[in-house]
CSV table of N, CA and C in Angstrom, one decimal:
chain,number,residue,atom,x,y,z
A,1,UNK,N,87.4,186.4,128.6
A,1,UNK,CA,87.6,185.6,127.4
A,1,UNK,C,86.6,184.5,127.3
A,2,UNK,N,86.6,184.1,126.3
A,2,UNK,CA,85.1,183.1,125.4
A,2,UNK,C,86.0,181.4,126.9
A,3,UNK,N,85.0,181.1,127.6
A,3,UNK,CA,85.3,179.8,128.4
A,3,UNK,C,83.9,179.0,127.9
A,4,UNK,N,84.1,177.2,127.4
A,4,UNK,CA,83.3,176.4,127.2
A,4,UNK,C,83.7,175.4,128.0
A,5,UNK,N,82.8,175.3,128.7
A,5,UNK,CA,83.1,174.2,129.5
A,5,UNK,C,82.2,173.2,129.6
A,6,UNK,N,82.9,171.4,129.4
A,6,UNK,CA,81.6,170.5,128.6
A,6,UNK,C,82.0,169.7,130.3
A,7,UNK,N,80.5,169.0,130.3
A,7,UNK,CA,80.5,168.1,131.4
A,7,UNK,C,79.3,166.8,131.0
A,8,UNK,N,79.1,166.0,131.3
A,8,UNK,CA,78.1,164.8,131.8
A,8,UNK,C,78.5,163.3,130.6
A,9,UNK,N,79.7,163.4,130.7
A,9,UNK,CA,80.1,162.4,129.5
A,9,UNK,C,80.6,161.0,130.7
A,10,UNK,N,80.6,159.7,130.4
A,10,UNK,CA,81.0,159.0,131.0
A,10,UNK,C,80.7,157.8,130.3
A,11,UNK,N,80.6,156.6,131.0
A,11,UNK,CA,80.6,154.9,130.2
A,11,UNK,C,79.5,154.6,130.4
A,12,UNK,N,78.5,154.0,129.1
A,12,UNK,CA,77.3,153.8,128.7
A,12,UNK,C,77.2,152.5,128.5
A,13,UNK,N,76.4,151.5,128.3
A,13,UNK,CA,76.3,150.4,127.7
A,13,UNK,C,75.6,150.6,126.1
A,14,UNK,N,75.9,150.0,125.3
A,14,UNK,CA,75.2,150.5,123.7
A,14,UNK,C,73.3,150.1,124.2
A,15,UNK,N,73.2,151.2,123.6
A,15,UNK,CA,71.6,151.3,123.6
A,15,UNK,C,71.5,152.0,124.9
A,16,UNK,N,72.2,153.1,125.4
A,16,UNK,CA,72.2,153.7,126.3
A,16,UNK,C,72.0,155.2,126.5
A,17,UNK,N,71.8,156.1,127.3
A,17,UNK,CA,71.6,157.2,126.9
A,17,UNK,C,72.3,158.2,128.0
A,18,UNK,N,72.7,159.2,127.7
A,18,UNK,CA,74.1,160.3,128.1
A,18,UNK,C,73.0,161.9,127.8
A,19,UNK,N,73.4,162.7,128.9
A,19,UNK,CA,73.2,164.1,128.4
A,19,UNK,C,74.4,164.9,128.8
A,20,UNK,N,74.9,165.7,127.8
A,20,UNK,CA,75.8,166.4,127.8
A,20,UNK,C,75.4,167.9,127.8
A,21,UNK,N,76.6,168.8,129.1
A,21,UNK,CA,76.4,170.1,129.1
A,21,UNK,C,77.5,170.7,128.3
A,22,UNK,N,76.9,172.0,128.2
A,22,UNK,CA,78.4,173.2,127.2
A,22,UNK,C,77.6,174.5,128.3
A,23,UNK,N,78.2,174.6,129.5
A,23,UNK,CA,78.1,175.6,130.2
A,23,UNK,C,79.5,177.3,129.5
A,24,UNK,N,78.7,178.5,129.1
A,24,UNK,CA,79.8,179.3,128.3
A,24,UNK,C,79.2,180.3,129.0
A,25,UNK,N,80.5,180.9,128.7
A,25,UNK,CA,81.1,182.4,129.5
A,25,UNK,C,81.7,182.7,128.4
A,26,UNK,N,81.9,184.4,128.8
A,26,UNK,CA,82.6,185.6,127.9
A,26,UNK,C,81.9,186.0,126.3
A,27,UNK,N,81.0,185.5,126.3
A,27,UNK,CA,80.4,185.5,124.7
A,27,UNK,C,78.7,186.0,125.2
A,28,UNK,N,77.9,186.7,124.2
A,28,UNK,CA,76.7,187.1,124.2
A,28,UNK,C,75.7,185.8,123.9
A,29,UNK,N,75.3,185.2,124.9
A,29,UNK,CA,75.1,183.8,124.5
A,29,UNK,C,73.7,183.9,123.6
A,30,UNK,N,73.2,184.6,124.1
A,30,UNK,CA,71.3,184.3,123.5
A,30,UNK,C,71.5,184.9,121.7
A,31,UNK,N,72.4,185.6,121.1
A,31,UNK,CA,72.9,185.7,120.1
A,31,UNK,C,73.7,184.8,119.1
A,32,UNK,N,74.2,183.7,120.1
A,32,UNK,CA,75.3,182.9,119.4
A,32,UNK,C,74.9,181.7,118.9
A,33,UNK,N,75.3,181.0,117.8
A,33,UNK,CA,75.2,179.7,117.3
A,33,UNK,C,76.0,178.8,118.2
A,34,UNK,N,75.7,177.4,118.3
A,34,UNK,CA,76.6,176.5,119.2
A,34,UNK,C,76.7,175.4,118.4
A,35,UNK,N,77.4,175.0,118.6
A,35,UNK,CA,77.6,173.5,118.1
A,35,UNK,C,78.1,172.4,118.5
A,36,UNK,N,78.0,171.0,118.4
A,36,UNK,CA,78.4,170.0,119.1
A,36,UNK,C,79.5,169.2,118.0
A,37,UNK,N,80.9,169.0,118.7
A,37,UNK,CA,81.7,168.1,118.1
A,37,UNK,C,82.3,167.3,118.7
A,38,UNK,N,82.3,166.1,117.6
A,38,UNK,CA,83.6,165.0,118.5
A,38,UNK,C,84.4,164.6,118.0
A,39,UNK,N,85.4,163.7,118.8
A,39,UNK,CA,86.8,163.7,118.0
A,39,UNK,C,87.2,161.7,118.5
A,40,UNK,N,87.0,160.9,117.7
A,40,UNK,CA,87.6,159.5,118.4
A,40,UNK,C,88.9,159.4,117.8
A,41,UNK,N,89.3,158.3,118.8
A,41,UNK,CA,90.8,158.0,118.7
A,41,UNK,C,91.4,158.1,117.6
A,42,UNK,N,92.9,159.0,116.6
A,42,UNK,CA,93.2,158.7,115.3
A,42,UNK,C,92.4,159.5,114.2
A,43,UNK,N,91.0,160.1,114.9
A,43,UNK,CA,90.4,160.1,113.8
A,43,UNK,C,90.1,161.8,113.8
A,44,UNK,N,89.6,162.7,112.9
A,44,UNK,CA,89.5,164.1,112.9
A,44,UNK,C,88.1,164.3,113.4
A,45,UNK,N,88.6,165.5,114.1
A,45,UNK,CA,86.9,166.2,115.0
A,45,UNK,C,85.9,166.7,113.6
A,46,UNK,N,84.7,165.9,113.8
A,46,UNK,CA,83.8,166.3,113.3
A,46,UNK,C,82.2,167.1,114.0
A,47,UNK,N,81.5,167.4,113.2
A,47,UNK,CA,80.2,168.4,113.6
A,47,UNK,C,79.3,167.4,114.0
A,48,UNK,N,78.8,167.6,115.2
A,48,UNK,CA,77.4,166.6,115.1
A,48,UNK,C,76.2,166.8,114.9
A,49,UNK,N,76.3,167.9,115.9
A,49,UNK,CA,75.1,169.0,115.5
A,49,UNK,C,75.0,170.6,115.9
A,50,UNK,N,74.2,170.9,115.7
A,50,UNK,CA,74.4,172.7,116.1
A,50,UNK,C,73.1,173.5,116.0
A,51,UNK,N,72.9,174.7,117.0
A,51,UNK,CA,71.9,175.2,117.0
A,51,UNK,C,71.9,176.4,117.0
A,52,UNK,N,71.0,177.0,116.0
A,52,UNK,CA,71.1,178.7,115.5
A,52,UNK,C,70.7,179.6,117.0
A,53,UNK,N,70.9,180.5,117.5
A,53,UNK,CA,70.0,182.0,118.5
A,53,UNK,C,68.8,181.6,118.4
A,54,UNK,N,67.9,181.3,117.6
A,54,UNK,CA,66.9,181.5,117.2
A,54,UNK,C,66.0,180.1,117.5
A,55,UNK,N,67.1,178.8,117.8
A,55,UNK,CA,66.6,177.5,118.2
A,55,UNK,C,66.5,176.7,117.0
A,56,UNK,N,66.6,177.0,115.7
A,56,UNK,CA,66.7,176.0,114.9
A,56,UNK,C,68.3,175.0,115.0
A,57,UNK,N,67.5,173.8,114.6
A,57,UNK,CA,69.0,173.1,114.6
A,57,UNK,C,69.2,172.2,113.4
A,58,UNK,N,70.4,171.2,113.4
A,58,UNK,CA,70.9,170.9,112.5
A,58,UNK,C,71.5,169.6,113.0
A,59,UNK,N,71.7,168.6,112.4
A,59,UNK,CA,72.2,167.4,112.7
A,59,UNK,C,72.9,166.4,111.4
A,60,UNK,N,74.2,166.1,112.0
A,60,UNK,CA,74.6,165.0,111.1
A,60,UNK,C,73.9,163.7,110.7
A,61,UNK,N,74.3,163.3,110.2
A,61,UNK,CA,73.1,161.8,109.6
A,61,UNK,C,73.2,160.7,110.1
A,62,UNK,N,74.6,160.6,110.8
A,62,UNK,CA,74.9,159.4,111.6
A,62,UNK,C,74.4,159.8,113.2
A,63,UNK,N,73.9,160.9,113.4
A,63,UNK,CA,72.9,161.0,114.9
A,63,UNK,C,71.6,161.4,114.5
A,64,UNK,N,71.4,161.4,113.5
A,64,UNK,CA,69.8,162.2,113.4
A,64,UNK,C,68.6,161.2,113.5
A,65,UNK,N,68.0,161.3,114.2
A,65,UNK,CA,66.8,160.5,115.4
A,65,UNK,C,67.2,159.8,116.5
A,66,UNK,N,68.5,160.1,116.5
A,66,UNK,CA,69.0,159.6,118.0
A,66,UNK,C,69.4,160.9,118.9
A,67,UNK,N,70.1,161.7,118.9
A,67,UNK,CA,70.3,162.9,119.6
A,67,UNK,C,70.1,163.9,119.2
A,68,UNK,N,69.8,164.9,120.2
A,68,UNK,CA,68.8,166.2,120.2
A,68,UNK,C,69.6,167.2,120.8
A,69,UNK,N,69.6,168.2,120.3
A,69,UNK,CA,70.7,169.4,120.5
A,69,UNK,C,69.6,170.6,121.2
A,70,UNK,N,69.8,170.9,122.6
A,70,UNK,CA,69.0,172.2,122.8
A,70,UNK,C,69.6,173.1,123.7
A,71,UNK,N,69.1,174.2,124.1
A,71,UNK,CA,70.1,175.5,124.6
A,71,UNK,C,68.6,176.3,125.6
A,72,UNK,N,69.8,176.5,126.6
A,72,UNK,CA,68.6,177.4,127.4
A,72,UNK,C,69.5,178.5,127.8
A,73,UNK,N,69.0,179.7,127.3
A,73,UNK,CA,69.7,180.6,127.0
A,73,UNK,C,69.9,181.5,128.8
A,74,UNK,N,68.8,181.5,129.6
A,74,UNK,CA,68.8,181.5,130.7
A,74,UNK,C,70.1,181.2,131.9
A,75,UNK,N,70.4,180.3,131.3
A,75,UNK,CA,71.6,179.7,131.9
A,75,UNK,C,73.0,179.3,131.1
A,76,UNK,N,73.0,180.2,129.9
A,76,UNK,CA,74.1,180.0,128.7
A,76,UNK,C,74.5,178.8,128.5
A,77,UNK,N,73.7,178.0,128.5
A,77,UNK,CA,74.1,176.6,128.4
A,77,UNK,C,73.4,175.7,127.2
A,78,UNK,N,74.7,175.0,126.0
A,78,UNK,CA,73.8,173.9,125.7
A,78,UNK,C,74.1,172.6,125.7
A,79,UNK,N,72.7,171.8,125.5
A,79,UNK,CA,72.6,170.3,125.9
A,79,UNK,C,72.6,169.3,124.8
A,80,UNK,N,73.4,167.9,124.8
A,80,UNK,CA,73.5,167.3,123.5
A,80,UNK,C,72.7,165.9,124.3
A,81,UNK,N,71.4,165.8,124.0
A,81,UNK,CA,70.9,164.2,124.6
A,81,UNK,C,71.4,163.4,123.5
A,82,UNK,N,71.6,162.1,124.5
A,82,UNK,CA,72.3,161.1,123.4
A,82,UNK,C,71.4,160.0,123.5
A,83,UNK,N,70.6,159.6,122.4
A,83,UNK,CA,69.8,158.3,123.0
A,83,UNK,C,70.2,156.7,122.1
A,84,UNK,N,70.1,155.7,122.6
A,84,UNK,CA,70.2,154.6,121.6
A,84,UNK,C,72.1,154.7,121.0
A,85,UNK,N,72.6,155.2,122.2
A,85,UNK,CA,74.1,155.3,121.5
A,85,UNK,C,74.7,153.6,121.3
A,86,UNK,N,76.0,154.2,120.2
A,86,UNK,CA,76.4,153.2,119.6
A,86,UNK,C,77.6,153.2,119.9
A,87,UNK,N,78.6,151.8,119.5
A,87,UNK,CA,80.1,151.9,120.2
A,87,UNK,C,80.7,153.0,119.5
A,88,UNK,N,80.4,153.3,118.2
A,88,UNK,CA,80.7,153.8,117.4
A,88,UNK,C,80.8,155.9,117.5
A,89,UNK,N,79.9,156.2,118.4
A,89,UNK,CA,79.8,156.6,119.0
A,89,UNK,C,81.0,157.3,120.2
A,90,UNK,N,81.7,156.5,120.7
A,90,UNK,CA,82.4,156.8,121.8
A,90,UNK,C,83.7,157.9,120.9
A,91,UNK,N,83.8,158.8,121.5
A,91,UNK,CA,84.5,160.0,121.3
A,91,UNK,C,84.6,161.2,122.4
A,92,UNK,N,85.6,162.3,122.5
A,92,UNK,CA,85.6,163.2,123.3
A,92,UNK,C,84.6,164.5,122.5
A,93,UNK,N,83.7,164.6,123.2
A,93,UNK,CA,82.7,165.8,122.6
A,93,UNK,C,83.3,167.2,123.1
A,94,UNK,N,83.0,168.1,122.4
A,94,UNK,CA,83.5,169.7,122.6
A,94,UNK,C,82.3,170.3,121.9
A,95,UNK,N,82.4,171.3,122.5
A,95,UNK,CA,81.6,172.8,121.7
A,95,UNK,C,82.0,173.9,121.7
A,96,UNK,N,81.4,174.3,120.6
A,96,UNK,CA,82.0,175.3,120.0
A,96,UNK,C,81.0,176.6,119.8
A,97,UNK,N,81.3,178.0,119.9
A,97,UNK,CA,80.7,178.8,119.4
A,97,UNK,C,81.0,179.5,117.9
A,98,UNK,N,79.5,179.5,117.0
A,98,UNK,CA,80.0,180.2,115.7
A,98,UNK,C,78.8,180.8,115.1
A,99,UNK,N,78.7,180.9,114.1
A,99,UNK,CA,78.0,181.4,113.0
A,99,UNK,C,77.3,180.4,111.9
A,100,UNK,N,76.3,180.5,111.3
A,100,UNK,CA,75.8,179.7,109.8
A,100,UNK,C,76.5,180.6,108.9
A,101,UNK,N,76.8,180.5,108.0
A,101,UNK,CA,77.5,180.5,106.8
A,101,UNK,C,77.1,179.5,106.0
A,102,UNK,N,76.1,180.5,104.7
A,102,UNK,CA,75.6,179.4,104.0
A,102,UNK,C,75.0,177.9,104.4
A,103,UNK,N,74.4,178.7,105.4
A,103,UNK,CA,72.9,177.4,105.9
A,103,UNK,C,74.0,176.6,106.9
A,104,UNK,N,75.2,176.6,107.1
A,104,UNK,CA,76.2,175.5,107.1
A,104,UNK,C,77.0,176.4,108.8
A,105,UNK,N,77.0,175.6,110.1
A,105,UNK,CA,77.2,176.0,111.0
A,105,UNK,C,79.2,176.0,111.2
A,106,UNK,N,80.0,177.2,111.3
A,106,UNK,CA,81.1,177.3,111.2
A,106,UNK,C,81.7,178.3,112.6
A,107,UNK,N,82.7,177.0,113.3
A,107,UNK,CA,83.2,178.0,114.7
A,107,UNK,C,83.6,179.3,114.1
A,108,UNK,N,84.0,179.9,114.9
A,108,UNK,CA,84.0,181.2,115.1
A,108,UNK,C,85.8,181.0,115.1
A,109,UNK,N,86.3,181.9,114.0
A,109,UNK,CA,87.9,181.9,113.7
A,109,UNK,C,88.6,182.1,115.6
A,110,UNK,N,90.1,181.3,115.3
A,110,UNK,CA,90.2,181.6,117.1
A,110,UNK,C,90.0,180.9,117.7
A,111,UNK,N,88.7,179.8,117.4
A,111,UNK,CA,88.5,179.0,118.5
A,111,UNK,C,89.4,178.3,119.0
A,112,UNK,N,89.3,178.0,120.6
A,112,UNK,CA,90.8,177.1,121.3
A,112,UNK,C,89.7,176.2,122.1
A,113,UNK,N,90.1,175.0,121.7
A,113,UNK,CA,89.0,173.6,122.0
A,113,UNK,C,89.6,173.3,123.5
A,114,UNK,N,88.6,173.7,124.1
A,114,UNK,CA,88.2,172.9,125.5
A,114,UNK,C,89.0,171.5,126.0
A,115,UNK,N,88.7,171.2,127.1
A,115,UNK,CA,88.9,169.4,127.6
A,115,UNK,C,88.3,168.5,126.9
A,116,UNK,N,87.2,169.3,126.6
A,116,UNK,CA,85.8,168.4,126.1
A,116,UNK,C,85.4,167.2,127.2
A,117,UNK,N,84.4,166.3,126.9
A,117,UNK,CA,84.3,165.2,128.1
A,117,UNK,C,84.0,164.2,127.4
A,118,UNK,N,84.4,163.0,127.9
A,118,UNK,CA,84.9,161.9,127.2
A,118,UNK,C,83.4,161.0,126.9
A,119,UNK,N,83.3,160.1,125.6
A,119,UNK,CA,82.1,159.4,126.0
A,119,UNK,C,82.3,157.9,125.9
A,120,UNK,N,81.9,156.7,126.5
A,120,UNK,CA,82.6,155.7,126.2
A,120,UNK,C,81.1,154.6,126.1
A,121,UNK,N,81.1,154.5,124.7
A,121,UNK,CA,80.0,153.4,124.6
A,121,UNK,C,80.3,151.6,125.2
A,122,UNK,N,79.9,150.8,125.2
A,122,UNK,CA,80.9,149.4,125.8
A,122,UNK,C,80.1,148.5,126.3
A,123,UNK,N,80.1,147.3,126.0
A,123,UNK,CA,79.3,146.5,126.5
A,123,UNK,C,80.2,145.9,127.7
C-alpha cells in the first residue's frame, strides 16, 4: 500500500531555514506527481507546492522565492527547502501523491494523510 512518510520539521527562529523529507513506498515513484501541503492550527490544509515526473514545479505565492520543492527519484523521495521562514509559516506539512489536472496539481482520490511533521517558526 501507497506509505508517505514526512520527516525534518522542527523549531526555527523566523528568518530561518528547514529541509523537509517525503520518503514513499508502494507507488511507481519516478512516474508520480508530488506535492507539498500544510495545515495550521483551526485552519484548512492547503497546497504549497508540487512537482510534475518530469521535474517541473509549481508554487504557491505566499512561498514562491522562498522554498524550493525537489525529488530524487533514486531514492523515491521529495524535498521541500524552506528558506527566510515566517511565523506564519508554522504548520504540520504532509505530502501527497497525484496528478496535474488542468495545469493544476490534484492528490490522487483515496488519499489517507500521513503524521506529517510539525514546523514551528518562533522567536
Amino acid at each position: 500500500q501507497v506509505q508517505l512518510v514526512e520527516s525534518g520539521g522542527g523549531l526555527v527562529q523566523p528568518g530561518g531555514s528547514l529541509r523537509l523529507s517525503c520518503a514513499a513506498s508502494g507507488i511507481i515513484f519516478s512516474i508520480s506527481a508530488m506535492g507539498w501541503y500544510r495545515q495550521a492550527p483551526g485552519k484548512q490544509r492547503e497546497l504549497v507546492a508540487s512537482i510534475a515526473s518530469g521535474g517541473s514545479t509549481n508554487y504557491q505565492d505566499f512561498v514562491k522565492g522562498r522554498f524550493t520543492i525537489s525529488r530524487d527519484n533514486a531514492k523515491n523521495t521529495v524535498y521541500l527547502q524552506m528558506n527566510r521562514l515566517k511565523p506564519e509559516d508554522t504548520a504540520v506539512y504532509y505530502c501527497a501523491a497525484g496528478q496535474y489536472y488542468s495545469g493544476s496539481f490534484r492528490q490522487h482520490p483515496g488519499h489517507v494523510w500521513g503524521q506529517g511533521t510539525q514546523v514551528t517558526v518562533s522567536s
